[in-house]
Coordinates of C-alpha atoms in Angstrom, one line a residue:
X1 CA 88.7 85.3 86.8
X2 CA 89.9 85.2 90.2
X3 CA 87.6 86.1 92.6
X4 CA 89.6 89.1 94.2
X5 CA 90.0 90.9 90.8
X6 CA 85.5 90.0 90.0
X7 CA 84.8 92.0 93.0
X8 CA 86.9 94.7 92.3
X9 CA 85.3 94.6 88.5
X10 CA 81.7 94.9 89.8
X11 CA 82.6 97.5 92.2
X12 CA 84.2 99.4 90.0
X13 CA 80.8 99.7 87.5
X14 CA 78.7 100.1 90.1
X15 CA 80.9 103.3 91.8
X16 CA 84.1 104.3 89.8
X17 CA 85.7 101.3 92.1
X18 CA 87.4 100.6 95.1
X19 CA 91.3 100.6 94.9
X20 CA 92.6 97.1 95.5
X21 CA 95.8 99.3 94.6
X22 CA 96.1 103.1 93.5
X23 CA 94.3 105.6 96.0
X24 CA 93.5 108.7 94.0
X25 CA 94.3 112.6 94.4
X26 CA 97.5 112.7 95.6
X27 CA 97.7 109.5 97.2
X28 CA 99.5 106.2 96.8
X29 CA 97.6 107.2 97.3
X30 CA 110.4 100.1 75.8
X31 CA 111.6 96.6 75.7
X32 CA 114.8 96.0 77.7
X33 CA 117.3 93.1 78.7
X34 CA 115.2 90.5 80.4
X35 CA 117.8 89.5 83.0
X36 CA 117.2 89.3 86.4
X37 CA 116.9 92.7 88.1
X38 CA 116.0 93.6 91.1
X39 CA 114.5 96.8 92.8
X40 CA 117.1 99.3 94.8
X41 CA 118.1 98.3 98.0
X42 CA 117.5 99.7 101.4
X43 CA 120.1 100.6 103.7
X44 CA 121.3 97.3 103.7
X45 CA 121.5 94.9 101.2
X46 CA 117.8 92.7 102.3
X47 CA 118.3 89.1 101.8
X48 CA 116.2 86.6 100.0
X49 CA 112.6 87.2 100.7
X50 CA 111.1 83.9 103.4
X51 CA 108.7 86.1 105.9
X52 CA 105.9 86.6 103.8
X53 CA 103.7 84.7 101.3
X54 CA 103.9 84.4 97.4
X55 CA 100.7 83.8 95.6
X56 CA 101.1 81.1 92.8
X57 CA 97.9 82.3 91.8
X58 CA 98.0 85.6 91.4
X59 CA 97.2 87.6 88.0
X60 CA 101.1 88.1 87.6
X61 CA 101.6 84.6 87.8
X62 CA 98.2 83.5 85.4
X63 CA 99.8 85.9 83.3
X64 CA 103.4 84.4 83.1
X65 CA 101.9 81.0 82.3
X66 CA 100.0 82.4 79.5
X67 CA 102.2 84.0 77.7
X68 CA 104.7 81.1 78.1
X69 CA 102.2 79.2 76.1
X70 CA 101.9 81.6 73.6
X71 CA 105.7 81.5 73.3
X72 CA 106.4 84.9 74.5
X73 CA 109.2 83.7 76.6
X74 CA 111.1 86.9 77.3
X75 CA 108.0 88.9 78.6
X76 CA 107.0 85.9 81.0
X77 CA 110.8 86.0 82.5
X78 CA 110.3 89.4 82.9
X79 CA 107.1 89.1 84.4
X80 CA 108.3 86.8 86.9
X81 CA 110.1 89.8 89.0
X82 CA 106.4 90.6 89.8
X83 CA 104.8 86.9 90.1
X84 CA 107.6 85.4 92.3
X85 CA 107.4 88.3 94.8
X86 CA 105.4 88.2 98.1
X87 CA 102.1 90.7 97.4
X88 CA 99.2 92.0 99.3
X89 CA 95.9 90.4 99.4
X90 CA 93.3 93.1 99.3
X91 CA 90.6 91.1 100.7
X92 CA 86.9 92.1 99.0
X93 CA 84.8 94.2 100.5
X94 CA 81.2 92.2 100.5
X95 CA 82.6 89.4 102.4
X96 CA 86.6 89.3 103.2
X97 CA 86.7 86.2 104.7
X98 CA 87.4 83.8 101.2
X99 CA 90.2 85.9 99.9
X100 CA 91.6 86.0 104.2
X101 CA 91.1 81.9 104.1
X102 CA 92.9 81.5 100.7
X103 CA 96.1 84.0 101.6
X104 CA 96.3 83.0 105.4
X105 CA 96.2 79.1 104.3
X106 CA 98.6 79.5 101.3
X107 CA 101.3 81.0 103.9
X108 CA 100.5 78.5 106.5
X109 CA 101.5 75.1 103.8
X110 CA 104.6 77.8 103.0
X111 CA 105.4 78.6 106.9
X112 CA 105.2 82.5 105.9
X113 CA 102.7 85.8 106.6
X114 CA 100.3 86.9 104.7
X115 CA 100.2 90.6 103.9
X116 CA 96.1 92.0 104.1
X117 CA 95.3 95.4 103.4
X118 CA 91.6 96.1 105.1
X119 CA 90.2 98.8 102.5
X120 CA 86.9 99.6 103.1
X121 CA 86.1 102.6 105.3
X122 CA 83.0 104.3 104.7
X123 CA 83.2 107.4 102.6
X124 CA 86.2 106.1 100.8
X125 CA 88.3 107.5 98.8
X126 CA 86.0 111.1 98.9
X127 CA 83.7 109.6 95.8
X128 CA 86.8 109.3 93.2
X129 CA 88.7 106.4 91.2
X130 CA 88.4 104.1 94.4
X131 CA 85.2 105.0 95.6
X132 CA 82.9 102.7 97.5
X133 CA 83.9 100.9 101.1
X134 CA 80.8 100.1 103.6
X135 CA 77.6 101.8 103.9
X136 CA 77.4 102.3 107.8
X137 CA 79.5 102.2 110.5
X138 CA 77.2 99.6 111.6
X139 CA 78.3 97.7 108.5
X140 CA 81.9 98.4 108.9
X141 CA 82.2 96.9 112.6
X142 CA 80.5 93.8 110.5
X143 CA 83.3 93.7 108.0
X144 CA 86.2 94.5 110.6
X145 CA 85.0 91.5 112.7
X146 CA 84.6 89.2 110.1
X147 CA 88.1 90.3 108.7
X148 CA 89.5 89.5 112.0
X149 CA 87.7 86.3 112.4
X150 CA 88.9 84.8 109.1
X151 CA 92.2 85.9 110.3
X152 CA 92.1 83.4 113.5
X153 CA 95.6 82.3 115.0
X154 CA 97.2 82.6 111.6
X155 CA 99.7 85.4 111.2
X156 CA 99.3 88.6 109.3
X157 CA 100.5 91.5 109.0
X158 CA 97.7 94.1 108.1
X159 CA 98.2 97.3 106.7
X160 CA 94.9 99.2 107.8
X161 CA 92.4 101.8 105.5
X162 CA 94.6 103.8 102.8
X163 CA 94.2 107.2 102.5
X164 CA 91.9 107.4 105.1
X165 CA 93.6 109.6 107.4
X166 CA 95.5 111.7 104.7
X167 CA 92.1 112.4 103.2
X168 CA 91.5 113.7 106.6
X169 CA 94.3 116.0 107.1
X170 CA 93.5 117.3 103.4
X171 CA 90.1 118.3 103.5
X172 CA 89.1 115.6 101.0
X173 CA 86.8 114.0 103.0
X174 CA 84.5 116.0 104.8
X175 CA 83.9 117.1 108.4
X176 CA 81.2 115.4 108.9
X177 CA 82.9 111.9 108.5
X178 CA 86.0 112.6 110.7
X179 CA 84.3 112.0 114.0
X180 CA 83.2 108.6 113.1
X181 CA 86.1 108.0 110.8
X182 CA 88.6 108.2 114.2
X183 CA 86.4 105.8 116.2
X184 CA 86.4 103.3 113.3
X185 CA 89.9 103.0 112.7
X186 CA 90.5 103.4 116.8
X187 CA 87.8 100.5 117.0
X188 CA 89.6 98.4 114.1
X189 CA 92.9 98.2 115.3
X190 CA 91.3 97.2 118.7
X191 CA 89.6 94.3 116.9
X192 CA 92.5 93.2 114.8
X193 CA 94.7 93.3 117.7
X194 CA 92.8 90.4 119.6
X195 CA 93.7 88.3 116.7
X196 CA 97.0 86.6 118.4
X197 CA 99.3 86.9 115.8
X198 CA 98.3 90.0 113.7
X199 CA 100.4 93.3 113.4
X200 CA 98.5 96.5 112.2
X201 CA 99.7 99.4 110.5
X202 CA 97.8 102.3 110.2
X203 CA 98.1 104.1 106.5
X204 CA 99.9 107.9 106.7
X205 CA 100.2 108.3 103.2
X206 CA 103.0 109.8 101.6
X207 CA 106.0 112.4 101.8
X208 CA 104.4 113.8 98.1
X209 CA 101.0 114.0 99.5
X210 CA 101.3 116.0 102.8
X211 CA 104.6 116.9 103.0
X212 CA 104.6 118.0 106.4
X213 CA 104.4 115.2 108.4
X214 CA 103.7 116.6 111.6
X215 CA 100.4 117.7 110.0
X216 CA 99.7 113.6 110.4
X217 CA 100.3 113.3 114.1
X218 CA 97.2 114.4 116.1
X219 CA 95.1 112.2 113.5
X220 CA 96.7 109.2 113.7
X221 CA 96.8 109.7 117.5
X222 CA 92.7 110.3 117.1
X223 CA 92.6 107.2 114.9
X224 CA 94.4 105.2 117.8
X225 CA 97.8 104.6 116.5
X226 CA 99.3 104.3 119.6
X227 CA 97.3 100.6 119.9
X228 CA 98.8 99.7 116.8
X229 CA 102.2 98.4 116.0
X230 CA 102.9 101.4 113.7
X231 CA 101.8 103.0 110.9
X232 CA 102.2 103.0 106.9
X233 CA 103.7 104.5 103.9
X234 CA 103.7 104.9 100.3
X235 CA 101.0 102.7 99.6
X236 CA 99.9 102.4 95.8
X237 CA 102.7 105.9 95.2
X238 CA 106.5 106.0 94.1
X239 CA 108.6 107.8 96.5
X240 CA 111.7 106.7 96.8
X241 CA 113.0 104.6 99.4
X242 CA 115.2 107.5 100.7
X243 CA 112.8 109.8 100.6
X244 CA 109.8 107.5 102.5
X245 CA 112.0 105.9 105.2
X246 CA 113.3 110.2 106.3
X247 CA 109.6 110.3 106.5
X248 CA 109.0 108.2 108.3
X249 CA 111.4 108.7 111.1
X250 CA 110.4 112.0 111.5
X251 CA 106.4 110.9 111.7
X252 CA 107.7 108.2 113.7
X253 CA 109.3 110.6 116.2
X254 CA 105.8 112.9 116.6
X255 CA 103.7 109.4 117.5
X256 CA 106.0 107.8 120.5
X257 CA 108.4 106.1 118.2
X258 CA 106.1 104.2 116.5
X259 CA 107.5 101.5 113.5
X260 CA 106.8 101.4 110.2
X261 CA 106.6 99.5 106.9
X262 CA 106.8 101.1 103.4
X263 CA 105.4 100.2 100.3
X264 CA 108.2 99.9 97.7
X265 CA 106.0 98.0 94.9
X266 CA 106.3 100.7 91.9
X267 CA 109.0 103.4 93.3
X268 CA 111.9 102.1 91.4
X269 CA 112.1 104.9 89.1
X270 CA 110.7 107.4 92.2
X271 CA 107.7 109.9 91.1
X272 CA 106.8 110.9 87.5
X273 CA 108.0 114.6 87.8
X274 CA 105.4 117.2 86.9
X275 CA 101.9 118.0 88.6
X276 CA 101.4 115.5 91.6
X277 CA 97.6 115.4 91.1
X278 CA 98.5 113.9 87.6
X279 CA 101.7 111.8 88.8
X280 CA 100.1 109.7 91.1
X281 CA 97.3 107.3 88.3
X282 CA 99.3 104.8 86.4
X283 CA 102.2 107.0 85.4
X284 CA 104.5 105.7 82.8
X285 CA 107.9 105.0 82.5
X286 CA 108.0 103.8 86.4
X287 CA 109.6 100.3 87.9
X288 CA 109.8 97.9 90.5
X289 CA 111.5 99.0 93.6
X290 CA 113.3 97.1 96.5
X291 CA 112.0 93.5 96.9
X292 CA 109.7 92.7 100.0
X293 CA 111.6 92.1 103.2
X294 CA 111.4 92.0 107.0
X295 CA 114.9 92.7 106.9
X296 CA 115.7 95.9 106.5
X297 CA 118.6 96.9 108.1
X298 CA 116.8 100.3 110.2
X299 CA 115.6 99.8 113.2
X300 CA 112.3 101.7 113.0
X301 CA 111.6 100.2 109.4
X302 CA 109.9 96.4 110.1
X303 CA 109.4 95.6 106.6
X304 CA 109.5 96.3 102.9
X305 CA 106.1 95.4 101.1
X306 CA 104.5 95.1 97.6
X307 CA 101.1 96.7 99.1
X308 CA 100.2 98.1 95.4
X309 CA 100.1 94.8 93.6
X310 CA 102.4 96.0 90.5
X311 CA 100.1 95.6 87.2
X312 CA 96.3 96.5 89.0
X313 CA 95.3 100.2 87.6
X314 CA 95.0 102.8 89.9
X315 CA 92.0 103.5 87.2
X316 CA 90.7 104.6 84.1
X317 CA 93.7 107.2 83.6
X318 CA 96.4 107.1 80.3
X319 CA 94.3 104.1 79.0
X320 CA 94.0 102.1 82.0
X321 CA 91.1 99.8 83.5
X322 CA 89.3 100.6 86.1
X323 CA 90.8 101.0 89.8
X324 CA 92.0 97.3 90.8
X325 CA 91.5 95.3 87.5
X326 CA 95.1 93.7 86.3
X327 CA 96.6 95.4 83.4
X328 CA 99.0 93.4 81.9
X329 CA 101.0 95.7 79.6
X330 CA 101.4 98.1 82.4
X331 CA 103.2 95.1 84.3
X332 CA 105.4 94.3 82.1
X333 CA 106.7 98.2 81.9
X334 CA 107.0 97.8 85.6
X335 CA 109.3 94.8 85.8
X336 CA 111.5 95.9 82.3
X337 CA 111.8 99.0 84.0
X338 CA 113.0 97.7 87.8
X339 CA 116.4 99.5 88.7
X340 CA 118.9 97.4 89.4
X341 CA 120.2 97.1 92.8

């Protein structure tokens, strides 16, 4: 098994898991014609993907080989809207640096940029689907140097600590933590940023999580988001494109103008309507959304990602794995289900 997915496996017995993918609470965090489809698109039309790094080896890709073998042609074609997309590495969280090597030298041989999310604040994830992360601050720094060291000269862009300011601003984590929680992330974006060729992007959550957005800008300030290049959205959650980009300029607006980037991985079909606290853990019936770009057409918006990596549970909800472990069947609902553009 790949070594990404066996950490996330042993973290996951050992502490209901750390999300390489769907942040819990309200975060984010049929067969059908197999033709090509592609997500929605943004305001303008994004060409073919070329900034950022496809993994050939990635669990959607494993799992398109397989199942050509076993001579279920249709449902590898139509896992290959997933496998020949540029996705997020979620580097582990006892040592990040093999998972860093393997992306960052990958998109080197391809002359692209790997996408890194670093995921493992202490406290994470207030003890639920995607608990775990460090078990100090002193250990943090550790990991947040060693993420950055592995790094090097390459580039990267790095989307930094889901959920961890939301949980914040919602009372999720407690009071205790926020103190320490602020000089962290101030202190990690200061350390990634000495890497020469990184971009960092500190996570705000979601429009469906805290819906007023203005409620995110004296923490993200705290956090030091004015030392990062921006900040981002919709990570591991389906709003829609619409939706997470008017968001986004209006955050954007209330933190000097700050970019962002938006994950667009699962929000092809937008939010599964009903209660958000249950909308949010491998809802059915969703699809792929806009394709990964660095062309977006808005001026504010610097790229489109797959952050969620389409297929890994967000957890042992409607019959799911546990947080981060690949789940094939769910996949293949994701890319039969991709809206066409």
């Amino acid at each position: 098994m790949h070594r990404l997915l066996r950490t996330f496996t042993a973290l996951a017995a050992l502490a209901a898991l750390g999300l390489p993918t769907g942040c819990s609470s309200d975060s984010g965090s049929g067969t059908t014609d197999t033709s090509a489809v592609r997500g929605p698109s943004t305001d303008a039309t994004p060409p073919p993907r070329g900034a950022f790094w496809v993994d050939p080896d990635s669990p959607a890709a494993r799992q398109v080989r397989q199942w050509q073998e076993q001579g279920r042609e249709g449902d590898a074609q139509a896992l290959k809207r997933i496998s020949e997309q540029p996705m997020a590495v979620w580097p582990a969280g006892d040592d990040p640096a093999p998972d860093i090597n393997e992306a960052t030298g990958g998109a080197a041989k391809a002359g692209r940029t790997a996408v890194l999310v670093a995921y493992n604040i202490p406290h994470r994830d207030c003890g639920q689907h995607s608990a775990g992360g460090a078990g100090s601050a002193y250990s943090y720094r550790n990991w947040v140097d060693a993420f950055a060291r592995a790094i090097g000269d390459a580039p990267a862009l790095v989307v930094l600590e889901p959920d961890a300011i939301p949980h914040i601003v919602d009372g999720c984590t407690p009071a205790e933590y926020h103190t320490d929680r602020y000089q962290l992330l101030s202190e990690a974006i200061q350390r990634l940023k000495q890497q020469p060729k990184v971009k960092v992007y500190l996570d705000a959550g979601n429009p469906g999580w805290i819906s007023d957005a203005g409620k995110l800008t004296e923490p993200l300030q705290k956090a030091g988001v004015a030392q990062a290049d921006g900040f981002s959205l919709n990570v591991s959650n389906f709003q829609s494109d619409g939706t997470t980009k008017a968001y986004g300029r209006t955050l954007a607006g209330t933190v000097g103008g700050k970019h962002f980037v938006m994950d667009t991985s699962r929000n092809g079909k937008g939010p599964l309507a009903g209660d958000r606290q249950d909308a949010w853990c491998n809802p059915p019936g969703r699809g792929l959304g806009t394709p990964p770009t660095d062309r977006t057409g808005d001026p504010l918006l610097d790229a489109v990602l797959w952050i969620k990596r389409p297929g890994d549970s967000d957890g042992p909800c409607r019959g799911g794995p546990a947080a981060g472990q690949w789940w094939p069947d769910y996949a293949l609902g994701l890319a039969r289900n991709a809206r066409a553009a």
